Amino acid sequence: QVQLVESGGGLVQAGGSLRLSCAASGSILSISDMGWYRQAPGKQRALVARITRVGSTSYAESVKGRFTISRDNAKNTVSLQMNSLKPEDTAVYYCYARIVAITTMTVSDYWGQGTQVTVSS
């Protein structure tokens, strides 16, 4: 089986920074896209940032210039550096990865358990 484990959430004041990390492990044949979504209370889960295997990135308009996504293909990890945080960034952040598992030989999206980010004003 495949697991995604996140770390790095917490409480920070507005204007501060946090770094989220996510590691994929298990019976992984290959990983294509990796990224981060977030879900605020009462809202739908929404894409924050995405990165392809070759490093092409895309961001939600609301985080451009403040957040940076990166990945380490050798370690199967993806990170999100979040700077100049705002109260509206408060949400549960989920990492995802599009993975071909050795056991299934099919591509599927896998999700982490979520990590809370709270930005106080």
JSON list of C-alpha atoms in Angstrom, two decimals:
[
{"chain": "A", "resi": 1, "resn": "GLN", "atom": "CA", "xyz": [0.00, 0.00, 0.00]},
{"chain": "A", "resi": 2, "resn": "VAL", "atom": "CA", "xyz": [0.90, 3.67, -0.33]},
{"chain": "A", "resi": 3, "resn": "GLN", "atom": "CA", "xyz": [0.98, 6.29, 2.41]},
{"chain": "A", "resi": 4, "resn": "LEU", "atom": "CA", "xyz": [1.37, 10.05, 2.42]},
{"chain": "A", "resi": 5, "resn": "VAL", "atom": "CA", "xyz": [2.40, 11.58, 5.74]},
{"chain": "A", "resi": 6, "resn": "GLU", "atom": "CA", "xyz": [2.38, 15.33, 6.28]},
{"chain": "A", "resi": 7, "resn": "SER", "atom": "CA", "xyz": [4.14, 17.46, 8.83]},
{"chain": "A", "resi": 8, "resn": "GLY", "atom": "CA", "xyz": [4.72, 21.10, 9.64]},
{"chain": "A", "resi": 9, "resn": "GLY", "atom": "CA", "xyz": [1.34, 22.65, 10.35]},
{"chain": "A", "resi": 10, "resn": "GLY", "atom": "CA", "xyz": [0.65, 24.82, 13.36]},
{"chain": "A", "resi": 11, "resn": "LEU", "atom": "CA", "xyz": [-0.29, 28.23, 14.67]},
{"chain": "A", "resi": 12, "resn": "VAL", "atom": "CA", "xyz": [1.42, 31.37, 13.39]},
{"chain": "A", "resi": 13, "resn": "GLN", "atom": "CA", "xyz": [0.76, 35.08, 13.48]},
{"chain": "A", "resi": 14, "resn": "ALA", "atom": "CA", "xyz": [-0.19, 36.98, 10.36]},
{"chain": "A", "resi": 15, "resn": "GLY", "atom": "CA", "xyz": [2.91, 37.81, 8.35]},
{"chain": "A", "resi": 16, "resn": "GLY", "atom": "CA", "xyz": [4.72, 34.73, 9.58]},
{"chain": "A", "resi": 17, "resn": "SER", "atom": "CA", "xyz": [5.94, 31.64, 7.78]},
{"chain": "A", "resi": 18, "resn": "LEU", "atom": "CA", "xyz": [5.40, 27.90, 7.91]},
{"chain": "A", "resi": 19, "resn": "ARG", "atom": "CA", "xyz": [6.80, 25.01, 5.91]},
{"chain": "A", "resi": 20, "resn": "LEU", "atom": "CA", "xyz": [4.72, 21.94, 5.20]},
{"chain": "A", "resi": 21, "resn": "SER", "atom": "CA", "xyz": [6.28, 18.66, 4.15]},
{"chain": "A", "resi": 22, "resn": "CYS", "atom": "CA", "xyz": [4.81, 15.44, 2.82]},
{"chain": "A", "resi": 23, "resn": "ALA", "atom": "CA", "xyz": [6.51, 12.09, 2.28]},
{"chain": "A", "resi": 24, "resn": "ALA", "atom": "CA", "xyz": [5.11, 9.29, 0.14]},
{"chain": "A", "resi": 25, "resn": "SER", "atom": "CA", "xyz": [6.08, 5.74, 0.99]},
{"chain": "A", "resi": 26, "resn": "GLY", "atom": "CA", "xyz": [5.10, 2.17, 0.22]},
{"chain": "A", "resi": 27, "resn": "SER", "atom": "CA", "xyz": [4.83, 0.17, -2.97]},
{"chain": "A", "resi": 28, "resn": "ILE", "atom": "CA", "xyz": [5.46, 3.06, -5.36]},
{"chain": "A", "resi": 29, "resn": "LEU", "atom": "CA", "xyz": [6.42, 2.51, -8.97]},
{"chain": "A", "resi": 30, "resn": "SER", "atom": "CA", "xyz": [6.28, 6.14, -10.04]},
{"chain": "A", "resi": 31, "resn": "ILE", "atom": "CA", "xyz": [4.92, 9.54, -9.02]},
{"chain": "A", "resi": 32, "resn": "SER", "atom": "CA", "xyz": [3.83, 12.18, -11.51]},
{"chain": "A", "resi": 33, "resn": "ASP", "atom": "CA", "xyz": [2.07, 15.26, -10.09]},
{"chain": "A", "resi": 34, "resn": "MET", "atom": "CA", "xyz": [2.32, 16.19, -6.43]},
{"chain": "A", "resi": 35, "resn": "GLY", "atom": "CA", "xyz": [0.69, 19.09, -4.68]},
{"chain": "A", "resi": 36, "resn": "TRP", "atom": "CA", "xyz": [-1.29, 20.67, -1.90]},
{"chain": "A", "resi": 37, "resn": "TYR", "atom": "CA", "xyz": [-4.97, 21.39, -1.40]},
{"chain": "A", "resi": 38, "resn": "ARG", "atom": "CA", "xyz": [-6.62, 23.16, 1.49]},
{"chain": "A", "resi": 39, "resn": "GLN", "atom": "CA", "xyz": [-10.07, 23.17, 3.04]},
{"chain": "A", "resi": 40, "resn": "ALA", "atom": "CA", "xyz": [-11.31, 25.96, 5.26]},
{"chain": "A", "resi": 41, "resn": "PRO", "atom": "CA", "xyz": [-14.37, 25.51, 7.49]},
{"chain": "A", "resi": 42, "resn": "GLY", "atom": "CA", "xyz": [-17.56, 25.58, 5.44]},
{"chain": "A", "resi": 43, "resn": "LYS", "atom": "CA", "xyz": [-15.67, 25.62, 2.13]},
{"chain": "A", "resi": 44, "resn": "GLN", "atom": "CA", "xyz": [-14.76, 23.08, -0.49]},
{"chain": "A", "resi": 45, "resn": "ARG", "atom": "CA", "xyz": [-11.28, 21.67, -0.80]},
{"chain": "A", "resi": 46, "resn": "ALA", "atom": "CA", "xyz": [-9.30, 23.81, -3.24]},
{"chain": "A", "resi": 47, "resn": "LEU", "atom": "CA", "xyz": [-5.96, 23.52, -5.01]},
{"chain": "A", "resi": 48, "resn": "VAL", "atom": "CA", "xyz": [-3.15, 25.56, -3.51]},
{"chain": "A", "resi": 49, "resn": "ALA", "atom": "CA", "xyz": [-0.16, 24.48, -5.58]},
{"chain": "A", "resi": 50, "resn": "ARG", "atom": "CA", "xyz": [0.91, 21.69, -7.90]},
{"chain": "A", "resi": 51, "resn": "ILE", "atom": "CA", "xyz": [4.27, 20.53, -9.21]},
{"chain": "A", "resi": 52, "resn": "THR", "atom": "CA", "xyz": [5.02, 18.05, -11.98]},
{"chain": "A", "resi": 53, "resn": "ARG", "atom": "CA", "xyz": [7.81, 15.50, -11.91]},
{"chain": "A", "resi": 54, "resn": "VAL", "atom": "CA", "xyz": [10.01, 17.78, -14.01]},
{"chain": "A", "resi": 55, "resn": "GLY", "atom": "CA", "xyz": [9.35, 20.77, -11.77]},
{"chain": "A", "resi": 56, "resn": "SER", "atom": "CA", "xyz": [6.66, 22.76, -13.54]},
{"chain": "A", "resi": 57, "resn": "THR", "atom": "CA", "xyz": [4.55, 24.56, -10.98]},
{"chain": "A", "resi": 58, "resn": "SER", "atom": "CA", "xyz": [1.15, 26.19, -10.75]},
{"chain": "A", "resi": 59, "resn": "TYR", "atom": "CA", "xyz": [-0.46, 28.13, -7.91]},
{"chain": "A", "resi": 60, "resn": "ALA", "atom": "CA", "xyz": [-3.82, 29.43, -6.82]},
{"chain": "A", "resi": 61, "resn": "GLU", "atom": "CA", "xyz": [-4.02, 33.17, -7.46]},
{"chain": "A", "resi": 62, "resn": "SER", "atom": "CA", "xyz": [-4.47, 33.87, -3.77]},
{"chain": "A", "resi": 63, "resn": "VAL", "atom": "CA", "xyz": [-1.06, 32.41, -2.87]},
{"chain": "A", "resi": 64, "resn": "LYS", "atom": "CA", "xyz": [1.09, 33.48, -5.82]},
{"chain": "A", "resi": 65, "resn": "GLY", "atom": "CA", "xyz": [4.21, 35.29, -4.70]},
{"chain": "A", "resi": 66, "resn": "ARG", "atom": "CA", "xyz": [3.82, 34.04, -1.12]},
{"chain": "A", "resi": 67, "resn": "PHE", "atom": "CA", "xyz": [3.92, 30.24, -1.35]},
{"chain": "A", "resi": 68, "resn": "THR", "atom": "CA", "xyz": [6.55, 28.08, -3.04]},
{"chain": "A", "resi": 69, "resn": "ILE", "atom": "CA", "xyz": [6.16, 24.40, -3.80]},
{"chain": "A", "resi": 70, "resn": "SER", "atom": "CA", "xyz": [9.12, 22.07, -4.28]},
{"chain": "A", "resi": 71, "resn": "ARG", "atom": "CA", "xyz": [9.79, 18.35, -4.46]},
{"chain": "A", "resi": 72, "resn": "ASP", "atom": "CA", "xyz": [12.55, 15.82, -4.11]},
{"chain": "A", "resi": 73, "resn": "ASN", "atom": "CA", "xyz": [11.99, 12.97, -6.54]},
{"chain": "A", "resi": 74, "resn": "ALA", "atom": "CA", "xyz": [14.68, 10.81, -4.97]},
{"chain": "A", "resi": 75, "resn": "LYS", "atom": "CA", "xyz": [12.94, 10.99, -1.59]},
{"chain": "A", "resi": 76, "resn": "ASN", "atom": "CA", "xyz": [9.33, 11.09, -2.85]},
{"chain": "A", "resi": 77, "resn": "THR", "atom": "CA", "xyz": [8.67, 14.27, -0.92]},
{"chain": "A", "resi": 78, "resn": "VAL", "atom": "CA", "xyz": [6.86, 17.52, -1.61]},
{"chain": "A", "resi": 79, "resn": "SER", "atom": "CA", "xyz": [7.08, 20.70, 0.43]},
{"chain": "A", "resi": 80, "resn": "LEU", "atom": "CA", "xyz": [5.20, 23.97, 0.63]},
{"chain": "A", "resi": 81, "resn": "GLN", "atom": "CA", "xyz": [6.97, 27.05, 1.92]},
{"chain": "A", "resi": 82, "resn": "MET", "atom": "CA", "xyz": [4.35, 29.55, 3.05]},
{"chain": "A", "resi": 83, "resn": "ASN", "atom": "CA", "xyz": [5.43, 33.15, 3.67]},
{"chain": "A", "resi": 84, "resn": "SER", "atom": "CA", "xyz": [3.50, 36.31, 4.50]},
{"chain": "A", "resi": 85, "resn": "LEU", "atom": "CA", "xyz": [0.67, 34.22, 5.87]},
{"chain": "A", "resi": 86, "resn": "LYS", "atom": "CA", "xyz": [-2.77, 35.78, 6.22]},
{"chain": "A", "resi": 87, "resn": "PRO", "atom": "CA", "xyz": [-5.72, 34.79, 8.42]},
{"chain": "A", "resi": 88, "resn": "GLU", "atom": "CA", "xyz": [-7.55, 33.69, 5.28]},
{"chain": "A", "resi": 89, "resn": "ASP", "atom": "CA", "xyz": [-4.87, 31.02, 4.77]},
{"chain": "A", "resi": 90, "resn": "THR", "atom": "CA", "xyz": [-6.26, 29.22, 7.81]},
{"chain": "A", "resi": 91, "resn": "ALA", "atom": "CA", "xyz": [-7.35, 25.74, 6.73]},
{"chain": "A", "resi": 92, "resn": "VAL", "atom": "CA", "xyz": [-6.54, 22.07, 6.83]},
{"chain": "A", "resi": 93, "resn": "TYR", "atom": "CA", "xyz": [-3.86, 21.42, 4.23]},
{"chain": "A", "resi": 94, "resn": "TYR", "atom": "CA", "xyz": [-3.74, 18.11, 2.38]},
{"chain": "A", "resi": 95, "resn": "CYS", "atom": "CA", "xyz": [-0.94, 16.83, 0.21]},
{"chain": "A", "resi": 96, "resn": "TYR", "atom": "CA", "xyz": [-1.65, 14.60, -2.73]},
{"chain": "A", "resi": 97, "resn": "ALA", "atom": "CA", "xyz": [0.35, 12.57, -5.19]},
{"chain": "A", "resi": 98, "resn": "ARG", "atom": "CA", "xyz": [-0.59, 10.88, -8.45]},
{"chain": "A", "resi": 99, "resn": "ILE", "atom": "CA", "xyz": [1.02, 7.48, -8.06]},
{"chain": "A", "resi": 100, "resn": "VAL", "atom": "CA", "xyz": [1.35, 4.23, -9.92]},
{"chain": "A", "resi": 101, "resn": "ALA", "atom": "CA", "xyz": [1.47, 1.60, -7.21]},
{"chain": "A", "resi": 102, "resn": "ILE", "atom": "CA", "xyz": [3.41, -1.59, -7.80]},
{"chain": "A", "resi": 103, "resn": "THR", "atom": "CA", "xyz": [0.53, -3.65, -6.45]},
{"chain": "A", "resi": 104, "resn": "THR", "atom": "CA", "xyz": [-2.08, -2.26, -8.83]},
{"chain": "A", "resi": 105, "resn": "MET", "atom": "CA", "xyz": [-0.04, -1.00, -11.80]},
{"chain": "A", "resi": 106, "resn": "THR", "atom": "CA", "xyz": [-2.68, 1.71, -12.23]},
{"chain": "A", "resi": 107, "resn": "VAL", "atom": "CA", "xyz": [-2.50, 5.45, -11.57]},
{"chain": "A", "resi": 108, "resn": "SER", "atom": "CA", "xyz": [-4.44, 6.81, -8.59]},
{"chain": "A", "resi": 109, "resn": "ASP", "atom": "CA", "xyz": [-4.49, 9.95, -6.47]},
{"chain": "A", "resi": 110, "resn": "TYR", "atom": "CA", "xyz": [-3.38, 9.42, -2.89]},
{"chain": "A", "resi": 111, "resn": "TRP", "atom": "CA", "xyz": [-3.97, 11.87, -0.05]},
{"chain": "A", "resi": 112, "resn": "GLY", "atom": "CA", "xyz": [-2.37, 12.70, 3.23]},
{"chain": "A", "resi": 113, "resn": "GLN", "atom": "CA", "xyz": [-4.33, 12.89, 6.47]},
{"chain": "A", "resi": 114, "resn": "GLY", "atom": "CA", "xyz": [-4.29, 16.69, 6.56]},
{"chain": "A", "resi": 115, "resn": "THR", "atom": "CA", "xyz": [-2.46, 19.17, 8.75]},
{"chain": "A", "resi": 116, "resn": "GLN", "atom": "CA", "xyz": [-4.01, 22.23, 10.39]},
{"chain": "A", "resi": 117, "resn": "VAL", "atom": "CA", "xyz": [-2.62, 25.67, 9.62]},
{"chain": "A", "resi": 118, "resn": "THR", "atom": "CA", "xyz": [-4.01, 28.51, 11.72]},
{"chain": "A", "resi": 119, "resn": "VAL", "atom": "CA", "xyz": [-3.02, 32.11, 11.11]},
{"chain": "A", "resi": 120, "resn": "SER", "atom": "CA", "xyz": [-3.97, 34.56, 13.82]},
{"chain": "A", "resi": 121, "resn": "SER", "atom": "CA", "xyz": [-4.53, 38.26, 13.14]}
]
